[in-house]
PDB file of C-alpha atoms in Angstrom:
ATOM      1  CA  MET A 105      88.869  89.958 120.283  1.00 56.00           C
ATOM      2  CA  THR A 106      85.434  91.449 119.732  1.00 62.00           C
ATOM      3  CA  ALA A 107      83.370  90.861 116.609  1.00 62.00           C
ATOM      4  CA  ALA A 108      83.650  94.547 115.715  1.00 61.00           C
ATOM      5  CA  SER A 109      87.462  94.299 115.604  1.00 92.00           C
ATOM      6  CA  ILE A 110      87.698  91.285 113.275  1.00 98.00           C
ATOM      7  CA  GLN A 111      88.771  92.315 109.803  1.00 98.00           C
ATOM      8  CA  LEU A 112      88.771  88.958 108.008  1.00 98.00           C
ATOM      9  CA  SER A 113      86.895  85.691 108.570  1.00 98.00           C
ATOM     10  CA  VAL A 114      88.509  82.595 107.061  1.00 98.00           C
ATOM     11  CA  ILE A 115      86.052  79.753 106.384  1.00 98.00           C
ATOM     12  CA  THR A 116      87.199  76.160 105.930  1.00 97.00           C
ATOM     13  CA  ASN A 117      84.809  73.350 105.120  1.00 95.00           C
ATOM     14  CA  THR A 118      86.090  69.860 105.882  1.00 95.00           C
ATOM     15  CA  TRP A 119      84.860  66.336 106.429  1.00 92.00           C
ATOM     16  CA  GLN A 120      86.764  63.252 107.554  1.00 93.00           C
ATOM     17  CA  ARG A 121      90.150  64.490 106.333  1.00 93.00           C
ATOM     18  CA  PRO A 122      92.103  64.972 109.566  1.00 95.00           C
ATOM     19  CA  LYS A 123      95.551  65.097 107.937  1.00 95.00           C
ATOM     20  CA  HIS A 124      94.432  67.848 105.570  1.00 95.00           C
ATOM     21  CA  LEU A 125      92.768  69.761 108.395  1.00 97.00           C
ATOM     22  CA  ALA A 126      95.807  69.476 110.665  1.00 96.00           C
ATOM     23  CA  GLY A 127      98.001  70.779 107.842  1.00 96.00           C
ATOM     24  CA  LEU A 128      95.718  73.736 107.230  1.00 97.00           C
ATOM     25  CA  LEU A 129      95.608  74.657 110.918  1.00 97.00           C
ATOM     26  CA  GLN A 130      99.409  74.745 110.832  1.00 96.00           C
ATOM     27  CA  GLN A 131      99.339  77.019 107.774  1.00 97.00           C
ATOM     28  CA  ILE A 132      96.885  79.371 109.497  1.00 97.00           C
ATOM     29  CA  SER A 133      99.189  79.610 112.513  1.00 96.00           C
ATOM     30  CA  GLN A 134     102.136  80.527 110.245  1.00 97.00           C
ATOM     31  CA  GLN A 135     100.446  83.428 108.465  1.00 98.00           C
ATOM     32  CA  SER A 136     102.329  86.724 108.560  1.00 98.00           C
ATOM     33  CA  LEU A 137      99.471  89.000 109.570  1.00 98.00           C
ATOM     34  CA  GLY A 138     101.198  92.295 110.337  1.00 96.00           C
ATOM     35  CA  GLY A 139      98.430  93.285 112.749  1.00 97.00           C
ATOM     36  CA  LEU A 140      95.544  91.978 110.636  1.00 98.00           C
ATOM     37  CA  SER A 141      92.801  90.638 112.919  1.00 98.00           C
ATOM     38  CA  ILE A 142      91.329  87.355 111.716  1.00 98.00           C
ATOM     39  CA  GLU A 143      89.067  84.572 112.852  1.00 98.00           C
ATOM     40  CA  HIS A 144      89.120  81.044 111.482  1.00 98.00           C
ATOM     41  CA  LEU A 145      85.890  79.059 111.246  1.00 98.00           C
ATOM     42  CA  VAL A 146      86.048  75.335 110.514  1.00 98.00           C
ATOM     43  CA  ILE A 147      82.772  73.729 109.447  1.00 97.00           C
ATOM     44  CA  SER A 148      82.530  69.976 109.176  1.00 96.00           C
ATOM     45  CA  ASP A 149      80.170  68.775 106.466  1.00 94.00           C
ATOM     46  CA  GLY A 150      78.678  66.254 108.892  1.00 93.00           C
ATOM     47  CA  PRO A 151      79.660  64.650 112.210  1.00 95.00           C
ATOM     48  CA  ASP A 152      83.442  64.234 112.484  1.00 95.00           C
ATOM     49  CA  PRO A 153      84.788  63.281 115.933  1.00 96.00           C
ATOM     50  CA  ILE A 154      88.432  63.436 114.832  1.00 95.00           C
ATOM     51  CA  ALA A 155      88.019  66.966 113.494  1.00 96.00           C
ATOM     52  CA  ALA A 156      86.221  67.952 116.695  1.00 96.00           C
ATOM     53  CA  ALA A 157      89.119  66.576 118.734  1.00 95.00           C
ATOM     54  CA  LEU A 158      91.683  68.434 116.621  1.00 95.00           C
ATOM     55  CA  MET A 159      89.803  71.683 117.079  1.00 95.00           C
ATOM     56  CA  LYS A 160      90.029  71.472 120.876  1.00 93.00           C
ATOM     57  CA  HIS A 161      93.709  72.377 120.519  1.00 89.00           C
ATOM     58  CA  SER A 162      93.083  75.227 118.084  1.00 93.00           C
ATOM     59  CA  ASN A 163      92.032  78.859 118.357  1.00 93.00           C
ATOM     60  CA  SER A 164      89.599  78.322 115.490  1.00 97.00           C
ATOM     61  CA  ARG A 165      85.831  78.151 115.928  1.00 97.00           C
ATOM     62  CA  TYR A 166      84.251  74.809 115.047  1.00 97.00           C
ATOM     63  CA  PHE A 167      80.782  73.911 113.760  1.00 97.00           C
ATOM     64  CA  GLU A 168      79.243  70.713 112.381  1.00 95.00           C
ATOM     65  CA  LEU A 169      76.343  70.020 110.070  1.00 95.00           C
ATOM     66  CA  GLU A 170      74.013  67.362 111.477  1.00 93.00           C
ATOM     67  CA  THR A 171      74.402  65.167 108.411  1.00 92.00           C
ATOM     68  CA  ASN A 172      76.809  65.095 105.482  1.00 85.00           C
ATOM     69  CA  GLN A 173      75.426  67.262 102.683  1.00 77.00           C
ATOM     70  CA  GLY A 174      78.133  66.676 100.075  1.00 67.00           C
ATOM     71  CA  CYS A 175      77.793  68.971  97.076  1.00 63.00           C
ATOM     72  CA  TYR A 176      81.371  70.214  97.445  1.00 66.00           C
ATOM     73  CA  GLY A 177      80.766  71.735 100.877  1.00 82.00           C
ATOM     74  CA  VAL A 178      78.319  74.452  99.829  1.00 90.00           C
ATOM     75  CA  ALA A 179      76.091  74.021 102.905  1.00 92.00           C
ATOM     76  CA  ALA A 180      79.167  74.152 105.143  1.00 93.00           C
ATOM     77  CA  LYS A 181      80.322  77.371 103.482  1.00 95.00           C
ATOM     78  CA  ASP A 182      76.898  78.943 104.017  1.00 95.00           C
ATOM     79  CA  LEU A 183      76.953  77.972 107.703  1.00 96.00           C
ATOM     80  CA  GLY A 184      80.395  79.542 107.992  1.00 97.00           C
ATOM     81  CA  ILE A 185      79.192  82.763 106.401  1.00 98.00           C
ATOM     82  CA  ALA A 186      76.215  82.873 108.776  1.00 97.00           C
ATOM     83  CA  HIS A 187      78.604  82.786 111.761  1.00 98.00           C
ATOM     84  CA  ALA A 188      81.296  85.048 110.280  1.00 98.00           C
ATOM     85  CA  GLN A 189      82.028  88.164 112.333  1.00 98.00           C
ATOM     86  CA  GLY A 190      84.669  89.751 110.123  1.00 98.00           C
ATOM     87  CA  GLU A 191      84.164  92.645 107.744  1.00 98.00           C
ATOM     88  CA  TYR A 192      85.335  90.398 104.919  1.00 98.00           C
ATOM     89  CA  VAL A 193      85.245  86.654 104.362  1.00 98.00           C
ATOM     90  CA  CYS A 194      87.425  84.258 102.383  1.00 98.00           C
ATOM     91  CA  PHE A 195      87.344  80.505 101.815  1.00 97.00           C
ATOM     92  CA  TRP A 196      90.293  78.206 102.425  1.00 97.00           C
ATOM     93  CA  ASP A 197      89.928  74.548 101.493  1.00 93.00           C
ATOM     94  CA  ASP A 198      91.896  72.181 103.681  1.00 93.00           C
ATOM     95  CA  ASP A 199      93.776  70.527 100.814  1.00 92.00           C
ATOM     96  CA  ASN A 200      95.651  73.497  99.312  1.00 95.00           C
ATOM     97  CA  LEU A 201      98.953  75.204 100.043  1.00 96.00           C
ATOM     98  CA  TYR A 202      98.961  78.844 101.160  1.00 98.00           C
ATOM     99  CA  GLU A 203     101.887  81.259 101.222  1.00 98.00           C
ATOM    100  CA  PRO A 204     102.592  83.043 104.550  1.00 98.00           C
ATOM    101  CA  HIS A 205     101.423  86.343 103.008  1.00 98.00           C
ATOM    102  CA  ALA A 206      98.127  84.883 101.701  1.00 98.00           C
ATOM    103  CA  LEU A 207      95.645  86.308 104.204  1.00 98.00           C
ATOM    104  CA  THR A 208      97.230  89.745 104.246  1.00 98.00           C
ATOM    105  CA  ALA A 209      97.225  89.820 100.435  1.00 98.00           C
ATOM    106  CA  LEU A 210      93.555  88.792 100.286  1.00 98.00           C
ATOM    107  CA  TYR A 211      92.520  91.442 102.795  1.00 98.00           C
ATOM    108  CA  CYS A 212      94.573  94.259 101.277  1.00 98.00           C
ATOM    109  CA  THR A 213      93.237  93.413  97.811  1.00 98.00           C
ATOM    110  CA  THR A 214      89.630  93.576  99.022  1.00 98.00           C
ATOM    111  CA  LYS A 215      89.710  96.386 101.587  1.00 98.00           C
ATOM    112  CA  GLY A 216      87.394  99.171 100.413  1.00 98.00           C
ATOM    113  CA  HIS A 217      85.842  96.980  97.679  1.00 98.00           C
ATOM    114  CA  ASP A 218      83.004  94.458  97.455  1.00 98.00           C
ATOM    115  CA  ILE A 219      85.148  91.653  96.067  1.00 97.00           C
ATOM    116  CA  GLY A 220      88.877  91.031  95.894  1.00 97.00           C
ATOM    117  CA  ILE A 221      90.496  88.551  93.530  1.00 96.00           C
ATOM    118  CA  VAL A 222      94.088  87.374  93.780  1.00 97.00           C
ATOM    119  CA  GLN A 223      95.841  84.561  91.943  1.00 97.00           C
ATOM    120  CA  THR A 224      96.784  80.978  92.642  1.00 96.00           C
ATOM    121  CA  GLU A 225      98.825  78.377  90.848  1.00 95.00           C
ATOM    122  CA  HIS A 226      96.550  75.699  89.419  1.00 91.00           C
ATOM    123  CA  TRP A 227      97.580  72.470  87.690  1.00 85.00           C
ATOM    124  CA  SER A 228      96.866  72.463  83.968  1.00 81.00           C
ATOM    125  CA  VAL A 229      95.982  68.971  82.786  1.00 78.00           C
ATOM    126  CA  THR A 230      96.417  70.102  79.179  1.00 80.00           C
ATOM    127  CA  ASN A 231      99.833  71.710  79.619  1.00 79.00           C
ATOM    128  CA  ARG A 232     100.991  69.429  82.460  1.00 83.00           C
ATOM    129  CA  HIS A 233     102.372  72.234  84.605  1.00 88.00           C
ATOM    130  CA  TYR A 234     101.096  74.881  87.009  1.00 91.00           C
ATOM    131  CA  VAL A 235      99.529  78.034  85.587  1.00 93.00           C
ATOM    132  CA  GLN A 236      98.411  81.166  87.363  1.00 94.00           C
ATOM    133  CA  ILE A 237      94.667  81.788  87.523  1.00 94.00           C
ATOM    134  CA  PRO A 238      92.788  83.966  86.825  1.00 94.00           C
ATOM    135  CA  ARG A 239      94.880  84.257  83.681  1.00 86.00           C
ATOM    136  CA  ASN A 240      93.417  87.524  82.385  1.00 83.00           C
ATOM    137  CA  TRP A 241      90.679  88.964  84.573  1.00 86.00           C
ATOM    138  CA  SER A 242      88.071  90.594  82.336  1.00 85.00           C
ATOM    139  CA  GLY A 243      85.250  91.035  84.826  1.00 84.00           C
ATOM    140  CA  LYS A 244      83.610  87.826  83.638  1.00 82.00           C
ATOM    141  CA  VAL A 245      83.927  84.430  85.296  1.00 81.00           C
ATOM    142  CA  GLN A 246      85.164  81.625  83.096  1.00 83.00           C
ATOM    143  CA  PRO A 247      84.978  77.963  84.221  1.00 80.00           C
ATOM    144  CA  GLY A 248      88.417  76.739  85.194  1.00 82.00           C
ATOM    145  CA  ASP A 249      89.818  80.254  85.499  1.00 88.00           C
ATOM    146  CA  ILE A 250      88.846  80.982  89.090  1.00 88.00           C
ATOM    147  CA  ASP A 251      89.119  79.079  92.354  1.00 90.00           C
ATOM    148  CA  THR A 252      87.625  79.578  95.786  1.00 91.00           C
ATOM    149  CA  MET A 253      91.012  80.416  97.275  1.00 95.00           C
ATOM    150  CA  CYS A 254      91.315  83.420  94.904  1.00 95.00           C
ATOM    151  CA  LEU A 255      88.284  85.171  96.415  1.00 95.00           C
ATOM    152  CA  CYS A 256      87.609  87.550  99.282  1.00 98.00           C
ATOM    153  CA  VAL A 257      84.171  89.142  99.675  1.00 98.00           C
ATOM    154  CA  ARG A 258      82.530  91.741 101.876  1.00 98.00           C
ATOM    155  CA  THR A 259      80.674  89.631 104.447  1.00 98.00           C
ATOM    156  CA  GLU A 260      77.364  91.500 104.200  1.00 97.00           C
ATOM    157  CA  LEU A 261      77.350  90.753 100.448  1.00 97.00           C
ATOM    158  CA  ALA A 262      78.325  87.094 100.932  1.00 97.00           C
ATOM    159  CA  LYS A 263      75.359  86.637 103.279  1.00 96.00           C
ATOM    160  CA  VAL A 264      72.807  87.521 100.587  1.00 94.00           C
ATOM    161  CA  VAL A 265      74.160  85.194  97.870  1.00 92.00           C
ATOM    162  CA  PRO A 266      74.029  81.571  99.087  1.00 91.00           C
ATOM    163  CA  TRP A 267      76.513  78.935  97.966  1.00 91.00           C
ATOM    164  CA  ASN A 268      73.875  76.243  98.431  1.00 84.00           C
ATOM    165  CA  SER A 269      71.972  76.956  95.241  1.00 76.00           C
ATOM    166  CA  PRO A 270      71.326  74.248  92.576  1.00 66.00           C
ATOM    167  CA  PRO A 271      72.687  72.768  90.418  1.00 56.00           C
ATOM    168  CA  HIS A 272      75.156  70.988  92.710  1.00 57.00           C
ATOM    169  CA  LYS A 273      78.123  69.923  90.635  1.00 59.00           C
ATOM    170  CA  ARG A 274      81.760  70.838  90.125  1.00 59.00           C
ATOM    171  CA  GLY A 275      82.594  74.500  89.644  1.00 60.00           C
ATOM    172  CA  THR A 276      80.601  75.848  92.577  1.00 79.00           C
ATOM    173  CA  ASP A 277      83.207  78.574  93.055  1.00 83.00           C
ATOM    174  CA  HIS A 278      82.832  80.179  89.632  1.00 84.00           C
ATOM    175  CA  ARG A 279      79.025  79.780  89.753  1.00 86.00           C
ATOM    176  CA  TRP A 280      78.891  81.485  93.163  1.00 91.00           C
ATOM    177  CA  LEU A 281      81.057  84.338  91.928  1.00 91.00           C
ATOM    178  CA  SER A 282      78.896  84.603  88.804  1.00 90.00           C
ATOM    179  CA  ARG A 283      75.837  85.117  91.013  1.00 91.00           C
ATOM    180  CA  LEU A 284      77.717  87.747  93.023  1.00 92.00           C
ATOM    181  CA  LEU A 285      78.576  89.563  89.803  1.00 91.00           C
ATOM    182  CA  ALA A 286      75.027  89.400  88.422  1.00 90.00           C
ATOM    183  CA  GLU A 287      74.707  92.987  89.653  1.00 91.00           C
ATOM    184  CA  PRO A 288      77.411  95.682  89.395  1.00 93.00           C
ATOM    185  CA  ARG A 289      80.071  95.206  92.085  1.00 95.00           C
ATOM    186  CA  ASP A 290      83.258  96.990  92.988  1.00 97.00           C
ATOM    187  CA  VAL A 291      85.872  94.337  92.186  1.00 96.00           C
ATOM    188  CA  ASN A 292      89.605  94.713  92.720  1.00 96.00           C
ATOM    189  CA  HIS A 293      91.995  92.256  91.072  1.00 96.00           C
ATOM    190  CA  VAL A 294      95.652  92.094  92.107  1.00 96.00           C
ATOM    191  CA  LYS A 295      98.104  89.780  90.382  1.00 95.00           C
ATOM    192  CA  ILE A 296      99.705  88.372  93.507  1.00 97.00           C
ATOM    193  CA  VAL A 297      99.965  84.601  93.931  1.00 98.00           C
ATOM    194  CA  ILE A 298      98.897  83.338  97.352  1.00 98.00           C
ATOM    195  CA  GLY A 299      99.406  79.582  97.003  1.00 97.00           C
ATOM    196  CA  LYS A 300      98.852  76.369  95.079  1.00 96.00           C
ATOM    197  CA  HIS A 301      95.611  74.533  94.356  1.00 92.00           C
ATOM    198  CA  LEU A 302      96.508  70.880  94.819  1.00 86.00           C
ATOM    199  CA  THR A 303      93.408  68.941  93.745  1.00 70.00           C
ATOM    200  CA  PHE A 304      91.587  68.639  90.449  1.00 57.00           C
TER     201      PHE A 304
END
């Protein structure tokens, strides 16, 4: 597959979580793509020999940062974007659950737009059950109402707005999207659920 033919790049940052990574690789292999051309890039946030060994048996591309950067994987995401060859890019953490239609839904939502936003089920500590987020998309990003797995972005746009921008604390996903939306963008939101966010 040539770079020009790749429609969607899927970026996964990981570090020393081989069980999570192995599970995600299985989920990638079970996606119902319907002809959608994808590439999967796995970026380790530091040296990880077990991850490197796992990737030898995968069709995914693998990269490592020289040292662990922490900060919720923002440097790893930026490295993934730098190597992405698809027209669009999305971000799949290795500790979530994804429906078989997830990648196709992300791509179809975003095709022809700058940014696509779908929904995920996210645990509500207050209500003690899963809720769908974004709850009511208004064009503004609210903390706790967006997650990385909800997003798909035109790659050329993603390359000019770095993830690795201070301050480094929780909520990097909504802060990154806020920076993307600092200027007018063509955003398409579709209320289709693509999976479950499993961590808090």
